[in-house]
Amino acid sequence: MRLPIDPTTTMNSGSSNFLLVPIQEYPVLDCVPNKNVKIVVLGASNVGKTALIVRFLTKRFIGDYEANTGALYSRKINLDGEQVSLQVQDTPCVSLQDDAEGLYCQEQINRSIYWADGYVLVFSITDHSSYRTIQPLYQHVRRIHPAGNIPVILVGNKSDLLRARQVTADEGETLAASLGGAYFEVSARENHEGVHAAFLHLCGEVSRALGGGNGEKRRGGLHLARPKSPNMQELKRRFRQVLSSKGKSSTTTL
Ligand SMILES: Nc1nc2c(ncn2[C@@H]2O[C@H](COP(=O)(O)OP(=O)(O)OP(=O)(O)O)[C@@H](O)[C@H]2O)c(=O)[nH]1
């Protein structure tokens, strides 16, 4: 069902509208001591990174967002019976350089890659160039984490747009296998379950990679500060901005 968003009601409580659903944040200390799963969502422009995160955290799909500047969202999840602190970092898009091998990647993204324990690499099945971005992107992650296992999943988003498909499921599977991760073909627009399963799978991988131990990676080399601002208010602010620019013409799917 599609409901019109009424900007006049978005800050009230008790409605099914997206902004009326509180997205709970939990301080890390509220969870299993030292069990902190940090994942970053990476990919080309317009592939649905923000939509996937919002779908995972809120079960909702929002039609449009302002261009993403990268926000960090925190929440508590249940992983194998344990309450675990999860942090999800949204990022600005990356793009291929003209030689199609290197990447344009903001410093902010490098910091997020360094900071994270697990990686959601996203392309759109309707955009083959976004698919071609994934291999160089993975190599980029590898350069920042040259040693050890990198928990990663590959997500082919927009599976509802089958008629516009430019990337086959086989291509997704093959690429994921070459990265050593699982492939999930999902639609942030149409389906919460697939998105949820993908994120939870990665959280499980990260948790195992951290070994249930102290949750902090032991890394040598360059130290990069963690990305800024764990802030759910940022999501609300961005959504309000979209609402004020689009008024009542925007819609959300419930
Ligand atoms: N049909 C369809 N559209 C989607 C889906 N996911 C996202 N979109 C749309 O794709 C557009 C881009 O979504 P975003 O979540 O902003 O994508 P992004 O990767 O964060 O974009 P950048 O800010 O450019 O990095 C928006 O218009 C979304 O409504 C999906 O699963 N199906």
mmCIF file of C-alpha atoms and ligand atoms in Angstrom:
data_model
loop_
_atom_site.group_PDB
_atom_site.id
_atom_site.type_symbol
_atom_site.label_atom_id
_atom_site.label_comp_id
_atom_site.label_asym_id
_atom_site.label_seq_id
_atom_site.Cartn_x
_atom_site.Cartn_y
_atom_site.Cartn_z
ATOM 1 C CA MET A 1 0.000 0.000 0.000
ATOM 2 C CA ARG A 2 1.287 3.446 -0.825
ATOM 3 C CA LEU A 3 0.430 6.261 1.508
ATOM 4 C CA PRO A 4 0.949 9.937 0.860
ATOM 5 C CA ILE A 5 3.324 11.527 3.315
ATOM 6 C CA ASP A 6 1.747 14.430 5.108
ATOM 7 C CA PRO A 7 4.512 16.773 6.249
ATOM 8 C CA THR A 8 2.236 18.263 8.872
ATOM 9 C CA THR A 9 2.048 14.972 10.772
ATOM 10 C CA THR A 10 5.541 13.677 10.444
ATOM 11 C CA MET A 11 6.779 14.692 13.868
ATOM 12 C CA ASN A 12 3.868 13.278 15.820
ATOM 13 C CA SER A 13 3.907 9.857 17.359
ATOM 14 C CA GLY A 14 1.731 6.841 16.788
ATOM 15 C CA SER A 15 1.324 6.991 13.024
ATOM 16 C CA SER A 16 2.557 4.499 10.502
ATOM 17 C CA ASN A 17 4.441 7.244 8.756
ATOM 18 C CA PHE A 18 8.196 6.737 8.600
ATOM 19 C CA LEU A 19 9.174 9.678 10.757
ATOM 20 C CA LEU A 20 6.754 8.611 13.406
ATOM 21 C CA VAL A 21 8.588 5.368 13.902
ATOM 22 C CA PRO A 22 11.371 5.983 16.357
ATOM 23 C CA ILE A 23 14.624 4.416 15.318
ATOM 24 C CA GLN A 24 16.121 3.452 18.588
ATOM 25 C CA GLU A 25 19.734 4.092 19.269
ATOM 26 C CA TYR A 26 21.632 2.359 21.985
ATOM 27 C CA PRO A 27 24.913 3.330 23.469
ATOM 28 C CA VAL A 28 27.546 0.697 22.939
ATOM 29 C CA LEU A 29 27.836 0.167 26.682
ATOM 30 C CA ASP A 30 24.214 -0.942 26.851
ATOM 31 C CA CYS A 31 25.031 -4.097 24.910
ATOM 32 C CA VAL A 32 27.201 -7.125 25.391
ATOM 33 C CA PRO A 33 30.482 -5.735 26.679
ATOM 34 C CA ASN A 34 32.833 -5.068 23.802
ATOM 35 C CA LYS A 35 30.556 -6.693 21.254
ATOM 36 C CA ASN A 36 30.303 -3.997 18.664
ATOM 37 C CA VAL A 37 29.625 -4.845 15.027
ATOM 38 C CA LYS A 38 30.557 -2.081 12.612
ATOM 39 C CA ILE A 39 29.533 -2.291 9.001
ATOM 40 C CA VAL A 40 29.813 0.101 6.107
ATOM 41 C CA VAL A 41 27.636 0.258 3.003
ATOM 42 C CA LEU A 42 29.529 1.093 -0.177
ATOM 43 C CA GLY A 43 28.690 1.456 -3.837
ATOM 44 C CA ALA A 44 28.173 3.701 -6.821
ATOM 45 C CA SER A 45 25.707 6.549 -7.022
ATOM 46 C CA ASN A 46 21.979 5.874 -6.890
ATOM 47 C CA VAL A 47 22.233 2.133 -6.234
ATOM 48 C CA GLY A 48 20.107 2.363 -3.093
ATOM 49 C CA LYS A 49 22.632 2.374 -0.253
ATOM 50 C CA THR A 50 20.558 4.688 1.904
ATOM 51 C CA ALA A 51 17.322 2.943 0.944
ATOM 52 C CA LEU A 52 18.772 -0.398 2.039
ATOM 53 C CA ILE A 53 19.917 0.945 5.394
ATOM 54 C CA VAL A 54 16.599 2.617 6.044
ATOM 55 C CA ARG A 55 14.762 -0.550 5.011
ATOM 56 C CA PHE A 56 16.901 -2.635 7.357
ATOM 57 C CA LEU A 57 16.616 -0.296 10.325
ATOM 58 C CA THR A 58 12.989 0.762 9.967
ATOM 59 C CA LYS A 59 11.367 -1.845 7.682
ATOM 60 C CA ARG A 60 10.214 1.088 5.567
ATOM 61 C CA PHE A 61 11.031 2.272 2.088
ATOM 62 C CA ILE A 62 11.268 5.977 1.478
ATOM 63 C CA GLY A 63 11.029 7.075 -2.123
ATOM 64 C CA ASP A 64 13.667 9.766 -2.166
ATOM 65 C CA TYR A 65 16.559 11.186 -0.237
ATOM 66 C CA GLU A 66 18.762 14.165 -0.555
ATOM 67 C CA ALA A 67 22.228 13.280 -1.811
ATOM 68 C CA ASN A 68 23.940 11.339 0.892
ATOM 69 C CA THR A 69 26.801 12.815 2.859
ATOM 70 C CA GLY A 70 27.337 9.760 5.031
ATOM 71 C CA ALA A 71 25.594 9.127 8.319
ATOM 72 C CA LEU A 72 26.259 6.561 11.013
ATOM 73 C CA TYR A 73 23.339 4.708 12.576
ATOM 74 C CA SER A 74 23.454 2.695 15.784
ATOM 75 C CA ARG A 75 21.113 0.133 17.144
ATOM 76 C CA LYS A 76 20.931 -3.011 19.194
ATOM 77 C CA ILE A 77 20.324 -6.308 17.440
ATOM 78 C CA ASN A 78 19.873 -9.866 18.551
ATOM 79 C CA LEU A 79 22.566 -12.066 17.125
ATOM 80 C CA ASP A 80 22.529 -15.744 18.045
ATOM 81 C CA GLY A 81 20.697 -14.908 21.256
ATOM 82 C CA GLU A 82 23.033 -12.086 22.259
ATOM 83 C CA GLN A 83 22.277 -8.365 22.276
ATOM 84 C CA VAL A 84 24.915 -6.810 20.113
ATOM 85 C CA SER A 85 25.598 -3.191 19.314
ATOM 86 C CA LEU A 86 25.436 -2.609 15.582
ATOM 87 C CA GLN A 87 26.686 0.480 13.811
ATOM 88 C CA VAL A 88 25.907 1.006 10.142
ATOM 89 C CA GLN A 89 27.795 3.625 8.181
ATOM 90 C CA ASP A 90 26.163 5.073 5.076
ATOM 91 C CA THR A 91 28.600 6.602 2.600
ATOM 92 C CA PRO A 92 28.689 8.961 -0.353
ATOM 93 C CA CYS A 93 28.994 7.200 -3.678
ATOM 94 C CA VAL A 94 32.217 6.010 -5.249
ATOM 95 C CA SER A 95 32.810 6.144 -8.991
ATOM 96 C CA LEU A 96 35.160 4.581 -11.475
ATOM 97 C CA GLN A 97 37.999 6.617 -12.880
ATOM 98 C CA ASP A 98 38.222 7.016 -16.634
ATOM 99 C CA ASP A 99 40.492 4.001 -16.973
ATOM 100 C CA ALA A 100 37.694 2.001 -15.255
ATOM 101 C CA GLU A 101 40.183 0.454 -12.838
ATOM 102 C CA GLY A 102 40.838 3.100 -10.225
ATOM 103 C CA LEU A 103 38.209 4.644 -7.998
ATOM 104 C CA TYR A 104 37.202 8.119 -7.035
ATOM 105 C CA CYS A 105 36.777 7.644 -3.318
ATOM 106 C CA GLN A 106 36.476 10.445 -0.795
ATOM 107 C CA GLU A 107 38.754 10.441 2.215
ATOM 108 C CA GLN A 108 35.673 10.106 4.392
ATOM 109 C CA ILE A 109 34.974 6.770 2.699
ATOM 110 C CA ASN A 110 38.510 5.571 3.295
ATOM 111 C CA ARG A 111 38.070 6.305 6.962
ATOM 112 C CA SER A 112 34.844 4.365 7.033
ATOM 113 C CA ILE A 113 36.479 1.418 5.283
ATOM 114 C CA TYR A 114 39.282 1.424 7.801
ATOM 115 C CA TRP A 115 36.881 1.720 10.714
ATOM 116 C CA ALA A 116 34.453 -1.020 9.657
ATOM 117 C CA ASP A 117 34.519 -4.729 10.388
ATOM 118 C CA GLY A 118 32.198 -5.771 7.573
ATOM 119 C CA TYR A 119 31.318 -4.508 4.112
ATOM 120 C CA VAL A 120 28.064 -4.311 2.177
ATOM 121 C CA LEU A 121 29.026 -3.772 -1.458
ATOM 122 C CA VAL A 122 25.968 -2.614 -3.372
ATOM 123 C CA PHE A 123 25.207 -2.353 -7.062
ATOM 124 C CA SER A 124 21.932 -1.926 -8.887
ATOM 125 C CA ILE A 125 20.846 -4.755 -11.170
ATOM 126 C CA THR A 126 19.594 -2.021 -13.499
ATOM 127 C CA ASP A 127 22.983 -0.363 -13.856
ATOM 128 C CA HIS A 128 25.860 -2.387 -15.229
ATOM 129 C CA SER A 129 28.392 0.339 -14.525
ATOM 130 C CA SER A 130 27.532 0.143 -10.823
ATOM 131 C CA TYR A 131 28.302 -3.593 -11.045
ATOM 132 C CA ARG A 132 31.660 -2.885 -12.686
ATOM 133 C CA THR A 133 32.508 -0.607 -9.773
ATOM 134 C CA ILE A 134 32.421 -3.478 -7.298
ATOM 135 C CA GLN A 135 35.665 -5.261 -8.158
ATOM 136 C CA PRO A 136 37.819 -2.095 -7.959
ATOM 137 C CA LEU A 137 35.941 -1.143 -4.814
ATOM 138 C CA TYR A 138 36.744 -4.480 -3.222
ATOM 139 C CA GLN A 139 40.406 -4.111 -4.258
ATOM 140 C CA HIS A 140 40.343 -0.712 -2.595
ATOM 141 C CA VAL A 141 39.021 -2.237 0.634
ATOM 142 C CA ARG A 142 41.739 -4.875 0.355
ATOM 143 C CA ARG A 143 44.421 -2.218 0.059
ATOM 144 C CA ILE A 144 43.183 -0.644 3.286
ATOM 145 C CA HIS A 145 42.968 -4.070 4.958
ATOM 146 C CA PRO A 146 45.721 -6.038 3.298
ATOM 147 C CA ALA A 147 45.749 -8.830 5.858
ATOM 148 C CA GLY A 148 43.171 -11.339 6.873
ATOM 149 C CA ASN A 149 39.581 -12.175 6.290
ATOM 150 C CA ILE A 150 37.272 -9.399 5.126
ATOM 151 C CA PRO A 151 33.620 -10.127 5.930
ATOM 152 C CA VAL A 152 31.748 -8.959 2.878
ATOM 153 C CA ILE A 153 28.421 -9.407 1.133
ATOM 154 C CA LEU A 154 27.461 -8.378 -2.353
ATOM 155 C CA VAL A 155 23.999 -6.887 -2.757
ATOM 156 C CA GLY A 156 22.281 -6.512 -6.122
ATOM 157 C CA ASN A 157 19.533 -4.014 -5.358
ATOM 158 C CA LYS A 158 16.386 -2.980 -7.277
ATOM 159 C CA SER A 159 15.337 -6.524 -8.089
ATOM 160 C CA ASP A 160 11.797 -5.190 -8.514
ATOM 161 C CA LEU A 161 12.913 -3.525 -11.754
ATOM 162 C CA LEU A 162 13.267 -6.760 -13.676
ATOM 163 C CA ARG A 163 12.488 -5.224 -17.039
ATOM 164 C CA ALA A 164 15.381 -2.831 -16.647
ATOM 165 C CA ARG A 165 17.795 -5.543 -15.567
ATOM 166 C CA GLN A 166 21.349 -5.113 -16.880
ATOM 167 C CA VAL A 167 23.109 -7.531 -14.521
ATOM 168 C CA THR A 168 22.118 -11.179 -14.348
ATOM 169 C CA ALA A 169 21.842 -13.131 -11.118
ATOM 170 C CA ASP A 170 24.656 -15.355 -12.399
ATOM 171 C CA GLU A 171 26.943 -12.358 -12.770
ATOM 172 C CA GLY A 172 26.115 -11.389 -9.189
ATOM 173 C CA GLU A 173 26.802 -14.891 -7.887
ATOM 174 C CA THR A 174 30.061 -15.156 -9.784
ATOM 175 C CA LEU A 175 31.332 -11.812 -8.590
ATOM 176 C CA ALA A 176 30.355 -12.556 -4.982
ATOM 177 C CA ALA A 177 32.188 -15.882 -5.135
ATOM 178 C CA SER A 178 35.308 -14.133 -6.408
ATOM 179 C CA LEU A 179 35.119 -11.734 -3.447
ATOM 180 C CA GLY A 180 34.608 -14.591 -1.006
ATOM 181 C CA GLY A 181 31.188 -13.387 0.113
ATOM 182 C CA ALA A 182 27.527 -14.243 -0.309
ATOM 183 C CA TYR A 183 25.302 -12.695 -2.956
ATOM 184 C CA PHE A 184 21.887 -11.228 -2.125
ATOM 185 C CA GLU A 185 19.572 -9.954 -4.799
ATOM 186 C CA VAL A 186 17.064 -7.698 -3.073
ATOM 187 C CA SER A 187 14.648 -4.877 -3.498
ATOM 188 C CA ALA A 188 14.772 -2.147 -0.879
ATOM 189 C CA ARG A 189 11.554 -0.898 -2.427
ATOM 190 C CA GLU A 190 9.545 -4.084 -2.318
ATOM 191 C CA ASN A 191 10.856 -6.322 0.381
ATOM 192 C CA HIS A 192 12.147 -6.080 3.922
ATOM 193 C CA GLU A 193 12.951 -9.754 4.432
ATOM 194 C CA GLY A 194 15.660 -10.008 1.797
ATOM 195 C CA VAL A 195 17.364 -6.860 3.025
ATOM 196 C CA HIS A 196 17.131 -8.001 6.635
ATOM 197 C CA ALA A 197 18.571 -11.420 5.779
ATOM 198 C CA ALA A 198 21.490 -9.819 3.942
ATOM 199 C CA PHE A 199 22.466 -7.483 6.773
ATOM 200 C CA LEU A 200 22.046 -10.172 9.423
ATOM 201 C CA HIS A 201 24.184 -12.564 7.427
ATOM 202 C CA LEU A 202 26.977 -10.010 7.363
ATOM 203 C CA CYS A 203 26.576 -9.242 11.072
ATOM 204 C CA GLY A 204 26.973 -12.959 11.781
ATOM 205 C CA GLU A 205 30.099 -13.116 9.634
ATOM 206 C CA VAL A 206 31.558 -10.096 11.393
ATOM 207 C CA SER A 207 30.736 -11.480 14.801
ATOM 208 C CA ARG A 208 32.477 -14.742 13.950
ATOM 209 C CA ALA A 209 35.456 -12.885 12.479
ATOM 210 C CA LEU A 210 35.771 -10.911 15.696
ATOM 211 C CA GLY A 211 35.774 -14.272 17.409
ATOM 212 C CA GLY A 212 33.376 -13.262 20.137
ATOM 213 C CA GLY A 213 36.423 -11.717 21.703
ATOM 214 C CA ASN A 214 37.082 -8.140 22.547
ATOM 215 C CA GLY A 215 35.356 -6.809 19.444
ATOM 216 C CA GLU A 216 38.247 -4.589 18.546
ATOM 217 C CA LYS A 217 40.441 -5.456 15.634
ATOM 218 C CA ARG A 218 44.122 -5.629 16.171
ATOM 219 C CA ARG A 219 45.468 -3.689 13.257
ATOM 220 C CA GLY A 220 48.847 -2.397 12.449
ATOM 221 C CA GLY A 221 49.729 0.521 10.242
ATOM 222 C CA LEU A 222 48.075 3.811 9.805
ATOM 223 C CA HIS A 223 45.516 4.820 12.374
ATOM 224 C CA LEU A 224 42.478 6.583 10.987
ATOM 225 C CA ALA A 225 39.888 8.201 13.176
ATOM 226 C CA ARG A 226 36.425 6.678 13.181
ATOM 227 C CA PRO A 227 33.850 8.397 11.025
ATOM 228 C CA LYS A 228 31.813 11.199 12.475
ATOM 229 C CA SER A 229 28.461 11.462 14.180
ATOM 230 C CA PRO A 230 26.418 8.453 15.213
ATOM 231 C CA ASN A 231 23.209 10.351 14.771
ATOM 232 C CA MET A 232 19.710 9.128 13.984
ATOM 233 C CA GLN A 233 18.544 12.733 14.078
ATOM 234 C CA GLU A 234 20.504 13.119 10.857
ATOM 235 C CA LEU A 235 18.227 10.647 9.108
ATOM 236 C CA LYS A 236 15.173 12.526 10.299
ATOM 237 C CA ARG A 237 16.685 15.839 9.269
ATOM 238 C CA ARG A 238 17.420 14.562 5.783
ATOM 239 C CA PHE A 239 13.968 13.134 5.413
ATOM 240 C CA ARG A 240 12.369 16.371 6.597
ATOM 241 C CA GLN A 241 14.449 18.198 4.012
ATOM 242 C CA VAL A 242 13.088 15.958 1.286
ATOM 243 C CA LEU A 243 9.581 16.446 2.587
ATOM 244 C CA SER A 244 9.855 20.184 2.626
ATOM 245 C CA SER A 245 11.157 20.192 -0.948
ATOM 246 C CA LYS A 246 8.627 17.700 -2.268
ATOM 247 C CA GLY A 247 5.637 18.526 -0.095
ATOM 248 C CA LYS A 248 2.761 16.131 -0.291
ATOM 249 C CA SER A 249 3.823 14.647 -3.605
ATOM 250 C CA SER A 250 6.196 12.167 -1.948
ATOM 251 C CA THR A 251 5.003 8.683 -1.102
ATOM 252 C CA THR A 252 6.089 5.873 1.133
ATOM 253 C CA THR A 253 5.363 2.191 0.800
ATOM 254 C CA LEU A 254 4.124 0.273 3.814
HETATM 255 N N1 LIG B 1 12.752 0.608 -7.859
HETATM 256 C C1 LIG B 1 13.605 0.728 -6.853
HETATM 257 N N2 LIG B 1 14.139 1.917 -6.549
HETATM 258 C C2 LIG B 1 15.007 1.979 -5.504
HETATM 259 C C3 LIG B 1 15.356 0.853 -4.739
HETATM 260 N N3 LIG B 1 16.228 1.243 -3.798
HETATM 261 C C4 LIG B 1 16.423 2.553 -3.968
HETATM 262 N N4 LIG B 1 15.691 3.004 -4.997
HETATM 263 C C5 LIG B 1 15.635 4.356 -5.525
HETATM 264 O O1 LIG B 1 16.913 4.655 -6.059
HETATM 265 C C6 LIG B 1 17.248 6.018 -5.817
HETATM 266 C C7 LIG B 1 18.561 6.086 -5.086
HETATM 267 O O2 LIG B 1 18.401 5.558 -3.777
HETATM 268 P P1 LIG B 1 19.399 5.968 -2.615
HETATM 269 O O3 LIG B 1 19.106 5.116 -1.448
HETATM 270 O O4 LIG B 1 19.419 7.435 -2.406
HETATM 271 O O5 LIG B 1 20.772 5.540 -3.294
HETATM 272 P P2 LIG B 1 22.259 5.817 -2.792
HETATM 273 O O6 LIG B 1 23.080 4.687 -3.294
HETATM 274 O O7 LIG B 1 22.301 6.069 -1.319
HETATM 275 O O8 LIG B 1 22.588 7.129 -3.627
HETATM 276 P P3 LIG B 1 23.801 8.201 -3.456
HETATM 277 O O9 LIG B 1 23.332 9.205 -2.432
HETATM 278 O O10 LIG B 1 23.900 8.779 -4.845
HETATM 279 O O11 LIG B 1 25.039 7.493 -3.059
HETATM 280 C C8 LIG B 1 16.078 6.618 -5.029
HETATM 281 O O12 LIG B 1 15.228 7.271 -5.944
HETATM 282 C C9 LIG B 1 15.384 5.407 -4.446
HETATM 283 O O13 LIG B 1 13.999 5.612 -4.280
HETATM 284 C C10 LIG B 1 14.747 -0.410 -5.080
HETATM 285 O O14 LIG B 1 14.982 -1.461 -4.478
HETATM 286 N N5 LIG B 1 13.896 -0.415 -6.138
#
